[in-house]
Coordinates of N, CA, C and O in Angstrom, one line a residue:
M1 N -30.4 10.4 3.1 CA -29.8 9.4 4.0 C -30.2 8.0 3.5 O -29.3 7.1 3.5
R2 N -31.4 7.9 3.1 CA -31.9 6.6 2.7 C -31.1 6.1 1.4 O -30.7 5.0 1.3
A3 N -30.9 7.1 0.5 CA -30.1 6.7 -0.7 C -28.7 6.3 -0.4 O -28.2 5.3 -0.9
A4 N -28.1 7.0 0.5 CA -26.7 6.7 0.9 C -26.6 5.3 1.6 O -25.7 4.5 1.3
E5 N -27.6 5.1 2.5 CA -27.6 3.8 3.1 C -27.9 2.6 2.2 O -27.2 1.6 2.2
L6 N -28.8 2.8 1.2 CA -29.1 1.8 0.2 C -27.9 1.5 -0.7 O -27.5 0.4 -1.0
A7 N -27.3 2.6 -1.1 CA -26.1 2.5 -2.0 C -25.0 1.7 -1.3 O -24.4 0.8 -1.9
H8 N -24.8 2.1 0.0 CA -23.7 1.4 0.7 C -24.0 -0.1 0.9 O -23.1 -1.0 0.8
R9 N -25.3 -0.4 1.2 CA -25.7 -1.8 1.4 C -25.5 -2.6 0.2 O -25.0 -3.7 0.2
H10 N -26.0 -2.1 -1.0 CA -26.0 -2.9 -2.2 C -24.8 -2.8 -3.0 O -24.5 -3.7 -3.8
F11 N -24.1 -1.7 -2.9 CA -22.8 -1.4 -3.7 C -21.8 -0.9 -2.7 O -21.4 0.3 -2.8
P12 N -21.2 -1.7 -1.8 CA -20.3 -1.2 -0.8 C -19.1 -0.5 -1.3 O -18.5 0.3 -0.6
R13 N -18.7 -0.8 -2.5 CA -17.5 -0.1 -3.1 C -17.8 1.1 -3.9 O -16.9 1.8 -4.3
L14 N -19.1 1.5 -4.0 CA -19.5 2.7 -4.7 C -19.1 3.9 -4.0 O -19.3 4.0 -2.8
R15 N -18.5 4.8 -4.7 CA -18.1 6.1 -4.1 C -19.3 7.0 -4.1 O -19.8 7.4 -5.1
V16 N -19.7 7.4 -2.9 CA -20.9 8.3 -2.8 C -20.4 9.7 -2.3 O -19.6 9.8 -1.4
L17 N -20.8 10.7 -3.1 CA -20.5 12.1 -2.7 C -21.8 12.7 -2.2 O -22.8 12.6 -2.8
A18 N -21.7 13.3 -1.0 CA -22.9 13.8 -0.3 C -22.6 15.2 0.3 O -21.5 15.5 0.7
R19 N -23.7 15.9 0.4 CA -23.7 17.2 1.1 C -24.3 17.0 2.5 O -25.4 16.5 2.6
A20 N -23.7 17.6 3.5 CA -24.3 17.5 4.9 C -24.7 18.8 5.3 O -24.1 19.9 5.1
R21 N -25.9 18.9 6.0 CA -26.4 20.1 6.5 C -25.6 20.6 7.7 O -25.5 21.8 7.9
N22 N -25.1 19.7 8.5 CA -24.4 20.1 9.7 C -23.6 18.9 10.2 O -23.5 17.9 9.5
R23 N -22.9 19.1 11.4 CA -22.0 18.0 11.9 C -22.8 16.7 12.1 O -22.3 15.6 11.8
Q24 N -24.0 16.8 12.7 CA -24.8 15.6 13.0 C -25.2 14.9 11.8 O -25.1 13.6 11.7
H25 N -25.5 15.6 10.7 CA -25.8 15.0 9.4 C -24.6 14.3 8.9 O -24.6 13.2 8.3
A26 N -23.4 15.0 9.0 CA -22.2 14.4 8.5 C -21.9 13.1 9.3 O -21.5 12.1 8.6
F27 N -22.1 13.1 10.6 CA -21.9 11.8 11.3 C -22.8 10.7 10.8 O -22.4 9.6 10.6
R28 N -24.1 11.0 10.5 CA -25.0 10.0 10.0 C -24.5 9.5 8.6 O -24.6 8.3 8.3
L29 N -24.0 10.4 7.8 CA -23.5 10.0 6.5 C -22.3 9.1 6.6 O -22.2 8.1 5.9
M30 N -21.4 9.5 7.5 CA -20.3 8.6 7.8 C -20.7 7.2 8.2 O -20.1 6.2 7.8
E31 N -21.7 7.2 9.1 CA -22.2 5.9 9.6 C -22.8 5.1 8.4 O -22.7 3.9 8.4
A32 N -23.3 5.8 7.4 CA -23.9 5.1 6.2 C -22.8 4.7 5.2 O -23.1 4.2 4.2
G33 N -21.5 5.0 5.5 CA -20.5 4.6 4.6 C -20.0 5.6 3.7 O -19.2 5.3 2.8
V34 N -20.5 6.8 3.8 CA -20.1 7.9 2.9 C -18.8 8.5 3.4 O -18.7 8.9 4.6
S35 N -17.8 8.6 2.5 CA -16.5 9.2 2.9 C -16.3 10.6 2.3 O -15.4 11.3 2.8
D36 N -17.0 10.9 1.2 CA -16.8 12.2 0.5 C -18.0 13.1 0.9 O -19.1 13.0 0.3
I37 N -17.8 13.9 1.9 CA -18.8 14.7 2.5 C -18.4 16.2 2.4 O -17.3 16.6 2.9
W38 N -19.4 17.0 1.9 CA -19.2 18.5 1.9 C -20.2 19.1 2.9 O -21.4 18.8 2.7
R39 N -19.7 19.8 3.8 CA -20.7 20.5 4.8 C -21.1 21.8 4.1 O -20.3 22.6 3.7
E40 N -22.4 22.0 4.1 CA -23.0 23.1 3.4 C -22.4 24.5 3.6 O -22.1 25.2 2.7
T41 N -22.2 24.8 4.9 CA -21.7 26.2 5.1 C -20.2 26.3 5.4 O -19.7 27.4 5.6
L42 N -19.5 25.2 5.5 CA -18.1 25.3 5.8 C -17.3 26.1 4.8 O -16.5 27.0 5.2
A43 N -17.4 25.8 3.6 CA -16.5 26.4 2.6 C -16.8 27.9 2.5 O -15.8 28.7 2.5
S44 N -18.0 28.3 2.5 CA -18.3 29.8 2.5 C -17.9 30.5 3.8 O -17.4 31.6 3.7
S45 N -18.0 29.8 4.9 CA -17.5 30.3 6.2 C -16.0 30.5 6.1 O -15.5 31.6 6.6
L46 N -15.3 29.6 5.6 CA -13.9 29.7 5.5 C -13.4 30.8 4.5 O -12.5 31.5 4.8
E47 N -14.2 30.9 3.5 CA -13.9 32.0 2.5 C -14.1 33.4 3.2 O -13.2 34.3 3.0
V48 N -15.1 33.5 3.9 CA -15.4 34.8 4.6 C -14.3 35.0 5.7 O -13.8 36.2 5.8
A49 N -13.9 34.0 6.4 CA -12.9 34.1 7.4 C -11.5 34.6 6.8 O -10.9 35.5 7.3
E50 N -11.2 34.0 5.6 CA -10.0 34.4 4.9 C -10.1 35.9 4.5 O -9.1 36.6 4.7
A51 N -11.2 36.2 3.9 CA -11.4 37.6 3.5 C -11.3 38.6 4.7 O -10.7 39.7 4.6
A52 N -11.9 38.2 5.8 CA -11.8 39.0 7.0 C -10.4 39.2 7.5 O -10.0 40.3 7.9
L53 N -9.6 38.1 7.5 CA -8.2 38.2 7.9 C -7.5 39.1 7.0 O -6.7 40.0 7.5
V54 N -7.7 39.0 5.7 CA -7.0 39.9 4.8 C -7.4 41.4 5.0 O -6.6 42.3 5.1
A55 N -8.7 41.6 5.2 CA -9.2 42.9 5.5 C -8.6 43.5 6.8 O -8.5 44.8 6.9
L56 N -8.3 42.7 7.7 CA -7.7 43.1 9.0 C -6.2 43.3 8.9 O -5.5 43.6 9.9
G57 N -5.6 43.0 7.7 CA -4.2 43.3 7.5 C -3.3 42.1 7.4 O -2.1 42.2 7.3
T58 N -3.9 40.9 7.5 CA -3.1 39.7 7.4 C -2.7 39.5 5.9 O -3.6 39.6 5.1
P59 N -1.5 39.2 5.7 CA -1.1 38.9 4.3 C -1.9 37.8 3.7 O -2.2 36.8 4.4
R60 N -2.3 37.9 2.4 CA -3.2 36.9 1.8 C -2.7 35.5 1.9 O -3.4 34.6 2.2
D61 N -1.3 35.3 1.7 CA -0.8 33.9 1.8 C -0.9 33.4 3.2 O -1.1 32.2 3.4
T62 N -0.7 34.2 4.2 CA -0.8 33.8 5.6 C -2.2 33.5 5.9 O -2.5 32.4 6.6
A63 N -3.1 34.3 5.5 CA -4.6 34.0 5.7 C -5.0 32.7 5.1 O -5.7 31.9 5.7
A64 N -4.6 32.5 3.9 CA -4.9 31.2 3.2 C -4.3 30.0 3.9 O -5.0 29.0 4.1
S65 N -3.1 30.2 4.4 CA -2.5 29.1 5.1 C -3.2 28.8 6.4 O -3.4 27.6 6.8
Q66 N -3.6 29.9 7.1 CA -4.3 29.7 8.4 C -5.7 29.0 8.1 O -6.1 28.1 8.9
V67 N -6.4 29.4 7.1 CA -7.6 28.8 6.8 C -7.4 27.3 6.4 O -8.2 26.4 6.8
R68 N -6.4 27.0 5.6 CA -6.1 25.6 5.3 C -5.9 24.8 6.6 O -6.3 23.6 6.7
K69 N -5.1 25.3 7.5 CA -4.8 24.6 8.7 C -6.1 24.4 9.5 O -6.3 23.3 10.1
F70 N -6.9 25.4 9.6 CA -8.2 25.3 10.3 C -9.0 24.2 9.7 O -9.6 23.3 10.4
R71 N -9.1 24.2 8.4 CA -9.9 23.2 7.7 C -9.4 21.8 8.0 O -10.2 20.9 8.3
A72 N -8.1 21.6 7.9 CA -7.5 20.2 8.2 C -7.8 19.8 9.6 O -8.2 18.7 9.9
H73 N -7.6 20.8 10.5 CA -7.9 20.5 11.9 C -9.4 20.2 12.2 O -9.7 19.2 12.9
D74 N -10.3 20.9 11.5 CA -11.7 20.7 11.7 C -12.1 19.3 11.1 O -12.9 18.6 11.7
E75 N -11.5 18.9 10.0 CA -11.8 17.6 9.4 C -11.4 16.5 10.3 O -12.1 15.5 10.5
A76 N -10.2 16.7 10.9 CA -9.7 15.6 11.8 C -10.6 15.6 13.1 O -10.9 14.5 13.6
T77 N -11.0 16.7 13.6 CA -11.9 16.8 14.7 C -13.2 16.1 14.4 O -13.8 15.4 15.2
L78 N -13.8 16.4 13.2 CA -15.0 15.7 12.8 C -14.9 14.2 12.8 O -15.8 13.5 13.3
R79 N -13.8 13.7 12.3 CA -13.6 12.2 12.3 C -13.5 11.7 13.8 O -14.1 10.7 14.1
A80 N -12.8 12.4 14.6 CA -12.6 12.0 16.0 C -14.0 12.0 16.7 O -14.3 11.1 17.5
Q81 N -14.8 13.1 16.4 CA -16.1 13.2 17.1 C -17.1 12.2 16.6 O -17.9 11.7 17.3
A82 N -16.9 11.8 15.3 CA -17.8 10.8 14.8 C -17.7 9.5 15.6 O -18.7 8.7 15.8
A83 N -16.5 9.2 16.0 CA -16.2 7.9 16.8 C -16.9 7.9 18.2 O -17.1 6.9 18.7
V84 N -17.2 9.1 18.7 CA -17.8 9.2 20.1 C -19.1 10.0 20.1 O -19.5 10.5 21.1
K85 N -19.7 10.2 18.9 CA -20.9 11.0 18.8 C -22.0 10.7 19.7 O -22.9 11.5 20.0
D86 N -22.1 9.4 20.1 CA -23.2 9.0 21.0 C -23.0 9.1 22.5 O -23.8 8.8 23.3
D87 N -21.8 9.6 22.8 CA -21.4 9.8 24.2 C -21.1 11.3 24.4 O -20.1 11.8 24.1
E88 N -22.1 11.9 25.0 CA -22.1 13.4 25.1 C -20.8 13.9 25.9 O -20.2 14.9 25.5
T89 N -20.5 13.2 26.9 CA -19.3 13.5 27.7 C -18.0 13.5 26.9 O -17.2 14.4 26.9
K90 N -17.9 12.4 26.1 CA -16.7 12.3 25.2 C -16.7 13.3 24.1 O -15.7 13.8 23.7
L91 N -17.9 13.5 23.6 CA -18.1 14.5 22.5 C -17.6 15.9 23.0 O -16.9 16.6 22.3
I92 N -18.0 16.3 24.2 CA -17.7 17.6 24.7 C -16.2 17.6 25.0 O -15.5 18.6 24.7
A93 N -15.6 16.5 25.5 CA -14.2 16.5 25.8 C -13.4 16.6 24.5 O -12.4 17.3 24.4
T94 N -13.9 16.0 23.4 CA -13.2 16.0 22.1 C -13.2 17.5 21.6 O -12.2 18.0 21.1
A95 N -14.4 18.1 21.8 CA -14.5 19.5 21.3 C -13.5 20.4 22.1 O -12.9 21.3 21.5
Q96 N -13.4 20.2 23.4 CA -12.5 21.0 24.3 C -11.1 20.8 23.9 O -10.3 21.7 23.8
A97 N -10.7 19.5 23.7 CA -9.3 19.2 23.3 C -9.0 19.8 21.9 O -7.9 20.3 21.7
S98 N -10.0 19.7 21.1 CA -9.8 20.3 19.7 C -9.5 21.8 19.8 O -8.7 22.3 19.1
A99 N -10.3 22.5 20.6 CA -10.1 23.9 20.8 C -8.7 24.3 21.3 O -8.1 25.2 20.8
Q100 N -8.3 23.5 22.3 CA -6.9 23.7 22.8 C -5.8 23.4 21.8 O -4.9 24.2 21.7
Q101 N -6.0 22.4 21.0 CA -5.0 22.0 19.9 C -5.0 23.2 18.9 O -3.9 23.6 18.5
L102 N -6.2 23.7 18.6 CA -6.2 24.7 17.6 C -5.5 26.0 18.1 O -4.8 26.7 17.4
E103 N -5.8 26.3 19.3 CA -5.1 27.5 19.9 C -3.6 27.3 19.9 O -2.9 28.3 19.5
K104 N -3.1 26.1 20.2 CA -1.7 25.9 20.2 C -1.1 26.0 18.8 O 0.0 26.5 18.5
L105 N -1.9 25.5 17.8 CA -1.5 25.5 16.4 C -1.3 27.0 16.0 O -0.3 27.3 15.3
F106 N -2.3 27.8 16.3 CA -2.2 29.2 15.9 C -1.2 30.0 16.7 O -0.5 30.9 16.2
D107 N -1.0 29.6 18.0 CA 0.1 30.3 18.8 C 1.5 30.0 18.2 O 2.3 30.9 18.1
A108 N 1.6 28.8 17.7 CA 2.9 28.4 17.1 C 3.1 29.2 15.8 O 4.3 29.6 15.5
D109 N 2.1 29.5 15.1 CA 2.2 30.3 13.9 C 2.6 31.7 14.2 O 3.4 32.4 13.5
N110 N 2.1 32.3 15.3 CA 2.4 33.6 15.7 C 3.8 33.8 16.3 O 4.3 34.9 16.4
A111 N 4.4 32.7 16.8 CA 5.7 32.7 17.4 C 6.8 32.9 16.4 O 6.8 32.8 15.3

């Protein structure tokens, strides 16, 4: 965190690539001006989810598409939550709205 904060302060146009342990860490990195953030367990979790969908009979291209949609949705949710991270009520409301949007997104796929 300290390196990211110092880099942003002294070199505001420097592109910093960082790994985040969790959402809260990602929020702190965003606050420090980092825009290229990889969450440690997200990629492997999505890979397992895609493999599980295929193992359950979902066509590989459909599973890959669903995982891409989930990732895009989760990244948008992360940015929205970063804006309200210090307000627990708004953070919870954002999570609930995100879950409803995701459900509608996948319902539309199934229709």
